[in-house]
Short mmCIF file of N, CA and C in Angstrom, two decimals:
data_model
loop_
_atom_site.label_atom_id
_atom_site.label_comp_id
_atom_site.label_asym_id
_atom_site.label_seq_id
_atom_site.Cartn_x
_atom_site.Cartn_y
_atom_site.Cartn_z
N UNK A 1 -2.17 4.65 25.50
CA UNK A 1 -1.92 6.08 25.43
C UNK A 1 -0.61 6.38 26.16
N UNK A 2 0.25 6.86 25.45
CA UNK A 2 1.69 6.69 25.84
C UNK A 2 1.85 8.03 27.10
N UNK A 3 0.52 9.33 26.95
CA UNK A 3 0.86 10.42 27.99
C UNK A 3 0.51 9.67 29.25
N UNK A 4 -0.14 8.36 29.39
CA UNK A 4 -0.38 7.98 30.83
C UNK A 4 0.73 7.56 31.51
N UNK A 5 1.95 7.16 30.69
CA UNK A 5 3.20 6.77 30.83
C UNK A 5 3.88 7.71 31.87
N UNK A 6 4.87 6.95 33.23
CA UNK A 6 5.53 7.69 33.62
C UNK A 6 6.72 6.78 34.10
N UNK A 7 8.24 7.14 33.33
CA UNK A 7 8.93 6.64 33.85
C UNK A 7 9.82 6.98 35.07
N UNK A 8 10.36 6.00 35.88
CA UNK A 8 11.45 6.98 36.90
C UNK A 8 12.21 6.06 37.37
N UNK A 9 13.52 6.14 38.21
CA UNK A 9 14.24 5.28 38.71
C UNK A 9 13.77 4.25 39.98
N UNK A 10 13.79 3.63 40.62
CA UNK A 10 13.09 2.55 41.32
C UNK A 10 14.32 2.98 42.40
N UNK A 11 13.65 3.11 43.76
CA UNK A 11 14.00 3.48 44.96
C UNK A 11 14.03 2.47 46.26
N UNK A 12 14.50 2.28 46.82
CA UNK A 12 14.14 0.80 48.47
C UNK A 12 13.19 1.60 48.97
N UNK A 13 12.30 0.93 49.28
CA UNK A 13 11.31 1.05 50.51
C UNK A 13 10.07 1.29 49.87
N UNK A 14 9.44 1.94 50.25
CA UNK A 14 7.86 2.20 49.38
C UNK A 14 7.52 2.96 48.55
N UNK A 15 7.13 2.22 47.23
CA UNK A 15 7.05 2.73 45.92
C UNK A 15 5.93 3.51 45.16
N UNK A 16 5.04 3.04 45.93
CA UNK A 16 3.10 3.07 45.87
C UNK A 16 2.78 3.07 46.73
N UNK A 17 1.21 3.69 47.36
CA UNK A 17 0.67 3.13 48.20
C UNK A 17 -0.87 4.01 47.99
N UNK A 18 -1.87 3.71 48.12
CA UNK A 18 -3.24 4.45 48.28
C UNK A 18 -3.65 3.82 49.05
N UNK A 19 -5.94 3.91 49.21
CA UNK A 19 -5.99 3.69 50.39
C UNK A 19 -6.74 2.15 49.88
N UNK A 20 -5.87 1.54 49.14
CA UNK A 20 -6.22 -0.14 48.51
C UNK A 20 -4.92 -1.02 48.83
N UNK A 21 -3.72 -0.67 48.75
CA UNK A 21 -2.26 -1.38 48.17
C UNK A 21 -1.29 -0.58 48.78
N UNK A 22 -0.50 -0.98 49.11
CA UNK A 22 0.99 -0.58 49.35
C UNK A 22 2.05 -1.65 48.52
N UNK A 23 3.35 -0.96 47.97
CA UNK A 23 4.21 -1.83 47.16
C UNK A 23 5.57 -1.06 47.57
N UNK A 24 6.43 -1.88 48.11
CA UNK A 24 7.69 -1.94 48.66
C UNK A 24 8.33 -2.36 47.49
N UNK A 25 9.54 -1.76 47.75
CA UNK A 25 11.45 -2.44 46.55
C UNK A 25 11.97 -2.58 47.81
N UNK A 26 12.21 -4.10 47.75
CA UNK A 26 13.49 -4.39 48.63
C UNK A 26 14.65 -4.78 47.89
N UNK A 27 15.67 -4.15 47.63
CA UNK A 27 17.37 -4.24 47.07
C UNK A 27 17.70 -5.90 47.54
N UNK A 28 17.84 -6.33 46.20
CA UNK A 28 18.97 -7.67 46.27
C UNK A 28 20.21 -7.31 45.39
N UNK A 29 20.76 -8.74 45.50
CA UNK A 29 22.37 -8.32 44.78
C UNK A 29 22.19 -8.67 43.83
N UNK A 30 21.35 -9.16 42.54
CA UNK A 30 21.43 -9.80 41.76
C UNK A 30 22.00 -9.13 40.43
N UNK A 31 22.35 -8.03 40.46
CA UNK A 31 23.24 -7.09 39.62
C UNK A 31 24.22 -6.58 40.50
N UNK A 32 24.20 -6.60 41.32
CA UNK A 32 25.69 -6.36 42.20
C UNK A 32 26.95 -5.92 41.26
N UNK A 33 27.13 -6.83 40.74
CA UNK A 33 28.65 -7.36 39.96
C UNK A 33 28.44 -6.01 38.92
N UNK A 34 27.32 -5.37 38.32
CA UNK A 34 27.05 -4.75 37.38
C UNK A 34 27.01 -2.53 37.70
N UNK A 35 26.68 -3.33 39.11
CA UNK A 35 26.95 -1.99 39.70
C UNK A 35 25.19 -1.37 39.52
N UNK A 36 24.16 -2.35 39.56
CA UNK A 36 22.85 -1.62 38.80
C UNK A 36 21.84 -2.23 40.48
N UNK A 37 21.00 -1.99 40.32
CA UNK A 37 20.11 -1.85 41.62
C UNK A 37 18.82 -3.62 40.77
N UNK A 38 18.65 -4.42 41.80
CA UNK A 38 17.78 -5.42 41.75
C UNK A 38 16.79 -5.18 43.07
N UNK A 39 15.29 -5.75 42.30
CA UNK A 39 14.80 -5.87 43.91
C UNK A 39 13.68 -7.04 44.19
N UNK A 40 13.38 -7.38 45.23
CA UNK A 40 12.07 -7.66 45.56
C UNK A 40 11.03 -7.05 45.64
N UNK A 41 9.55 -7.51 45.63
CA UNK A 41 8.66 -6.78 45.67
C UNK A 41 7.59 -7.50 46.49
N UNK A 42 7.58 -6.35 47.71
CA UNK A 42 6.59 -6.99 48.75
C UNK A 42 4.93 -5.63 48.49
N UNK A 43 4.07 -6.76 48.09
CA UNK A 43 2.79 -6.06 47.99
C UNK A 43 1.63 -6.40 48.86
N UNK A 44 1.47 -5.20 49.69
CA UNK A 44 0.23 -5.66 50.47
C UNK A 44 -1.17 -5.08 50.51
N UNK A 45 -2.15 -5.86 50.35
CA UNK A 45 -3.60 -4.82 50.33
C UNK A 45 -4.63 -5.76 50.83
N UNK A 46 -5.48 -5.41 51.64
CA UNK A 46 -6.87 -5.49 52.00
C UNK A 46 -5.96 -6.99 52.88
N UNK A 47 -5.29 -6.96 53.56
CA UNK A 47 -5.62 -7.65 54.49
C UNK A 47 -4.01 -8.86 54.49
N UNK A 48 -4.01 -8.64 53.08
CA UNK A 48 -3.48 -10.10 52.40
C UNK A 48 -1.42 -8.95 52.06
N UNK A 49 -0.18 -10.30 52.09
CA UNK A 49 1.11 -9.89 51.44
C UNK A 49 1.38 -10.95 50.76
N UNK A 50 1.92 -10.29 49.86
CA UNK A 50 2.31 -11.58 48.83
C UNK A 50 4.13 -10.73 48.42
N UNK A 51 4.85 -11.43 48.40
CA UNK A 51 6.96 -11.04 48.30
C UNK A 51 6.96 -11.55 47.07
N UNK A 52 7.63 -11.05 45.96
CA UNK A 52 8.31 -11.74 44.96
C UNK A 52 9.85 -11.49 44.98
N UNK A 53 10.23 -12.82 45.10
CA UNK A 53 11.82 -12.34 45.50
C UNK A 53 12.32 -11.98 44.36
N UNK A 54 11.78 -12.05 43.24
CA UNK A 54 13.01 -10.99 42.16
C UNK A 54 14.28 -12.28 42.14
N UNK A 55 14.66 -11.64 41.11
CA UNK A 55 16.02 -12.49 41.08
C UNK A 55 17.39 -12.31 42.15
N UNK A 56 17.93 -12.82 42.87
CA UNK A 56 18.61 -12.89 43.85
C UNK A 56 20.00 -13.17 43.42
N UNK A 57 21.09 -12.98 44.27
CA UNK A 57 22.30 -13.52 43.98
C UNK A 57 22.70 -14.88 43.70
N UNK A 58 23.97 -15.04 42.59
CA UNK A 58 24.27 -16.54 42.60
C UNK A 58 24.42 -17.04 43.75
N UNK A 59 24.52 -18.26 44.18
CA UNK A 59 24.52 -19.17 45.69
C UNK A 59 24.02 -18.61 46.61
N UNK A 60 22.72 -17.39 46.62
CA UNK A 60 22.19 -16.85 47.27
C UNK A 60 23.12 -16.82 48.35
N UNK A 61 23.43 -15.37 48.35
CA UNK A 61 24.11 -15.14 49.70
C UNK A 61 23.18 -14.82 50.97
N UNK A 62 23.69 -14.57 51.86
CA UNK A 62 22.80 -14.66 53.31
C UNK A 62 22.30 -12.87 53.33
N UNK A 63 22.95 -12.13 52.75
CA UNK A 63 22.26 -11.14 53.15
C UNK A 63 20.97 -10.86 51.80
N UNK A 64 21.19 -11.71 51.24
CA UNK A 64 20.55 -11.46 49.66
C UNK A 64 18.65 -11.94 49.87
N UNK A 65 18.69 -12.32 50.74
CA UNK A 65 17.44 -13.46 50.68
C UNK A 65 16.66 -12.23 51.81
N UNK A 66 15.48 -11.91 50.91
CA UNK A 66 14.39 -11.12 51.86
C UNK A 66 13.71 -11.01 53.23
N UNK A 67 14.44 -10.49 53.99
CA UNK A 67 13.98 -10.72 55.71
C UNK A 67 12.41 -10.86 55.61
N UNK A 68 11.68 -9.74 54.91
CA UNK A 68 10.21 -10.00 54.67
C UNK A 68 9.77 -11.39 54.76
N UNK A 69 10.34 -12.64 53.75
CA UNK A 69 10.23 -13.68 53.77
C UNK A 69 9.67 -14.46 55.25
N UNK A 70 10.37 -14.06 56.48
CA UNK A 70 10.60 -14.60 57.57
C UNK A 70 9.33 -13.82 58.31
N UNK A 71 8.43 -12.87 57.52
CA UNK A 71 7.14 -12.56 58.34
C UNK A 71 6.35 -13.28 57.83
N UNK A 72 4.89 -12.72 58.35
CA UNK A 72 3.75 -13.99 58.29
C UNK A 72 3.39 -13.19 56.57
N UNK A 73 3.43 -13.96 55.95
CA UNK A 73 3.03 -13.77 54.32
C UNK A 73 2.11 -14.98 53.51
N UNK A 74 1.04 -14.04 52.75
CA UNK A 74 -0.11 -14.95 52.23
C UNK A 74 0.39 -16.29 50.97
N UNK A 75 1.43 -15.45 50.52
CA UNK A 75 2.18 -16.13 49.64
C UNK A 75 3.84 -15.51 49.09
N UNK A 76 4.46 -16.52 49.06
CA UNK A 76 5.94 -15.73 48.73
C UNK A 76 6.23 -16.79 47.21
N UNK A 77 6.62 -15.99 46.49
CA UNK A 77 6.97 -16.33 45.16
C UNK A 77 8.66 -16.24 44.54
N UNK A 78 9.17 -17.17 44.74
CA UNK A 78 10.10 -17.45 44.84
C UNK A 78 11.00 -18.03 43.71
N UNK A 79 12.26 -17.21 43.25
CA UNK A 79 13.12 -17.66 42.36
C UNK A 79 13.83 -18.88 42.15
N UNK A 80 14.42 -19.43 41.16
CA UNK A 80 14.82 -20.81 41.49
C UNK A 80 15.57 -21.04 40.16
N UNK A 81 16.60 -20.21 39.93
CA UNK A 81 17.12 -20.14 38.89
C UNK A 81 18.70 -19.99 39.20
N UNK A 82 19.18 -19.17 40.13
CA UNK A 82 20.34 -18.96 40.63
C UNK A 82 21.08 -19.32 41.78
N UNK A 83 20.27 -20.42 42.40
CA UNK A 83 21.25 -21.10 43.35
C UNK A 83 20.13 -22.97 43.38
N UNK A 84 20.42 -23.42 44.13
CA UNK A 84 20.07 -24.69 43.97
C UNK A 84 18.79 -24.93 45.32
N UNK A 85 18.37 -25.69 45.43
CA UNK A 85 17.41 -26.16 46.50
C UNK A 85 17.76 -26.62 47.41
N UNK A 86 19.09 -27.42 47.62
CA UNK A 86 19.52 -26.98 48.91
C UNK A 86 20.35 -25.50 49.23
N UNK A 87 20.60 -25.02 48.73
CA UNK A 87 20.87 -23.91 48.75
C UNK A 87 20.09 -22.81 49.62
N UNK A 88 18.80 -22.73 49.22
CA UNK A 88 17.88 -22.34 49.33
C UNK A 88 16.94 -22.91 50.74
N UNK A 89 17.26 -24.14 51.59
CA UNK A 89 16.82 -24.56 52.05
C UNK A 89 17.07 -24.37 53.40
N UNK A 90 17.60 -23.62 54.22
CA UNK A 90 18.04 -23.04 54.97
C UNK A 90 16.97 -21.57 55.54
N UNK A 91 16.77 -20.80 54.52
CA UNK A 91 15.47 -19.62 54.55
C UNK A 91 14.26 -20.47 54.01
N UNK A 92 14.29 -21.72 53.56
CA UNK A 92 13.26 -22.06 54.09
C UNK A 92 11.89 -22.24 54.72
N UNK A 93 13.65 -22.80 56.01
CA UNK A 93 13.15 -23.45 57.50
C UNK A 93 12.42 -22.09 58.18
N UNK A 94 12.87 -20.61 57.59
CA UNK A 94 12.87 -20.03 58.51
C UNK A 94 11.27 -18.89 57.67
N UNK A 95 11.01 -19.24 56.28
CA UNK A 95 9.44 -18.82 56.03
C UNK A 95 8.54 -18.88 56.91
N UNK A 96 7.60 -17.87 56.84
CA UNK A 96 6.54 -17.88 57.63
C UNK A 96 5.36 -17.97 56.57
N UNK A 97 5.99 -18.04 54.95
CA UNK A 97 4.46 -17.65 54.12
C UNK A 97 3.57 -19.05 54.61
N UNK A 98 1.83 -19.04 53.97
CA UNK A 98 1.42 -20.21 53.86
C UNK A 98 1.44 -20.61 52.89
N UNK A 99 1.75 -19.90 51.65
CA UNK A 99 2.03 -20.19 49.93
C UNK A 99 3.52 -20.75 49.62
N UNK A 100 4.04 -20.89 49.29
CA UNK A 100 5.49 -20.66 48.53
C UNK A 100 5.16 -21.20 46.93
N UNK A 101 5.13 -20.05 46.28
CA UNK A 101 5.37 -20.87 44.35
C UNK A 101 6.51 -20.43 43.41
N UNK A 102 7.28 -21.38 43.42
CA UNK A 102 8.65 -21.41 42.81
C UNK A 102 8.67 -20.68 41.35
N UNK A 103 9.14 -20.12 40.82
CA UNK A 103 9.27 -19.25 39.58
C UNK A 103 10.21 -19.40 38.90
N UNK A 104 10.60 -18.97 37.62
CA UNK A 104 11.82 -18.57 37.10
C UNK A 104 12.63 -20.05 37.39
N UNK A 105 12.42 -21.08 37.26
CA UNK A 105 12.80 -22.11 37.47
C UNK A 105 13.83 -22.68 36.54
N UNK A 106 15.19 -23.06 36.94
CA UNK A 106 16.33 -23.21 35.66
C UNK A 106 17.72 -24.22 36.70
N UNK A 107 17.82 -25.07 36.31
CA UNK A 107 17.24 -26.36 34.93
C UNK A 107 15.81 -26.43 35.46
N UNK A 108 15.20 -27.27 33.89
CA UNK A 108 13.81 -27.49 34.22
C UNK A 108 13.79 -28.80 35.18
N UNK A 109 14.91 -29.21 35.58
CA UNK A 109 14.74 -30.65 36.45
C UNK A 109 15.14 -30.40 37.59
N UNK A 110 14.84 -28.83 37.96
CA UNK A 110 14.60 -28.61 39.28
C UNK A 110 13.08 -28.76 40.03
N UNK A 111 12.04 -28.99 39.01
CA UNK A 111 10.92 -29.16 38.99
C UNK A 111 10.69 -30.46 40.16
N UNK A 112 11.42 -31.51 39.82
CA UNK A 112 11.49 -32.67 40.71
C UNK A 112 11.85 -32.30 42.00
N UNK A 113 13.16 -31.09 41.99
CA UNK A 113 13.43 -31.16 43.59
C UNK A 113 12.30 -30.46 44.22
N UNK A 114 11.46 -29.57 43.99
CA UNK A 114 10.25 -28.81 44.09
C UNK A 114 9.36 -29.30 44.57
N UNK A 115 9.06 -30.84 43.83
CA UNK A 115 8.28 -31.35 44.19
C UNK A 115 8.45 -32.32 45.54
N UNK A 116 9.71 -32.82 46.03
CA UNK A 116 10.00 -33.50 46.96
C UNK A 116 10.04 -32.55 48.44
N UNK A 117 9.66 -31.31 47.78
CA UNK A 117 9.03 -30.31 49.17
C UNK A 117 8.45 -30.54 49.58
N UNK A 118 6.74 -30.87 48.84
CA UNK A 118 6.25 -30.98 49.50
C UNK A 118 5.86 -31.47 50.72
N UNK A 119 5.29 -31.33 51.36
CA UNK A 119 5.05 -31.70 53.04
C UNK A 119 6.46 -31.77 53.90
N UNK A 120 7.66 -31.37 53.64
CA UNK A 120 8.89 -31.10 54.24
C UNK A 120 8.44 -29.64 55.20
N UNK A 121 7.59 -28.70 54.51
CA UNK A 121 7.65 -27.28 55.31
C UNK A 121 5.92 -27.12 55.49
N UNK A 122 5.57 -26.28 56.74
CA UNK A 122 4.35 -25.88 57.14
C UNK A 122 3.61 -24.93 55.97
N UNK A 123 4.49 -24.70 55.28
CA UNK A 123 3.70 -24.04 54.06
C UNK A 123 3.23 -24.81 52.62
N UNK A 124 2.28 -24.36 51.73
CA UNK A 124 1.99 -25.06 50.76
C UNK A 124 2.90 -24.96 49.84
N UNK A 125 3.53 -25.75 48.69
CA UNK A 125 4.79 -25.78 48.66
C UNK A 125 3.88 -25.59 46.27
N UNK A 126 3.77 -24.63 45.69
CA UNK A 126 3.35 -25.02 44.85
C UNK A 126 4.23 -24.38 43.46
N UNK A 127 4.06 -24.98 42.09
CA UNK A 127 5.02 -24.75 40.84
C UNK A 127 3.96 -24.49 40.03
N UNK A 128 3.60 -23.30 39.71
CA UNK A 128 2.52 -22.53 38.67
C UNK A 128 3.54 -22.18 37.17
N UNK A 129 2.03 -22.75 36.40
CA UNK A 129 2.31 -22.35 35.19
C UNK A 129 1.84 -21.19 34.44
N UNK A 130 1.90 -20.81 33.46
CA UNK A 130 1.66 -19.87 32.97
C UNK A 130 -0.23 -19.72 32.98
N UNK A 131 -0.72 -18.87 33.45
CA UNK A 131 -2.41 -18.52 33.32
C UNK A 131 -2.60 -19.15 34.76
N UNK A 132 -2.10 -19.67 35.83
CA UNK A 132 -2.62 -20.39 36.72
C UNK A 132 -3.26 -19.47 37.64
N UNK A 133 -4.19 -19.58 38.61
CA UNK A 133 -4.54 -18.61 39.63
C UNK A 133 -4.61 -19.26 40.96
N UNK A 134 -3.87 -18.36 41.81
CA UNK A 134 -3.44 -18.97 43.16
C UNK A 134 -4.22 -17.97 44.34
N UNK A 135 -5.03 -18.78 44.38
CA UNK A 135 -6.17 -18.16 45.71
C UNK A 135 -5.63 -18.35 46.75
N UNK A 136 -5.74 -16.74 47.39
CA UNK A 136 -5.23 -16.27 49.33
C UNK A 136 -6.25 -16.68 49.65
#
């Protein structure tokens, strides 16, 4: 039913919230160059946060990468399309999630470096496919 429809422009900071969920836009650069607004999305409810970093800048720049990241988070879901794994390996060191599941993954033979995470970081290091379900 298209009257349930409501569109509007997407704003930083908190987008939603009742007394179940709260949902944050955190601004990355990943349209920068375009002059258009990108974001992350940090969602939290009943106890549990889960970050999706959204698509991020090429060679991920340092201000580009979600400070959220660096709090205690149930799971952070993470891009892997626009800069490389070492690249990326630096914010890391400095996650606090206990999840991390790589997304948006490009080349597909980044899959290998993904996997040589594992047990490198205190967090679970995992590569979901399509229908998978990842229990907090």
């Amino acid at each position: 039913d298209e009257s349930r429809l409501s569109f509007h422009l997407a704003k930083t900071g908190e987008v939603y919230s009742d007394e179940n969920i709260r949902v944050s836009y955190i601004p990355t650069r990943h349209l920068a160059v375009l002059d258009r607004p990108s974001y992350s999305i940090l969602i939290e409810g009943e106890g549990k946060r889960i970050l999706f970093s959204g698509d991020m800048s090429q060679h991920l720049a340092e201000c580009d990468f979600p400070k959220e990241a660096y709090g205690d988070l149930d799971l952070f879901v993470c891009e892997l399309a626009h800069f490389s794994v070492d690249e990326l390996a630096p914010y890391l060191k400095k996650t606090r999630a206990k999840k991390v599941a790589f997304n948006h993954v490009s080349p597909l033979g980044k899959y290998e470096e993904i996997a040589s995470l594992k047990g490198k970081y205190p967090f679970e290091v995992l590569s979901p496919s399509d229908m998978d379900v990842i229990s907090l």
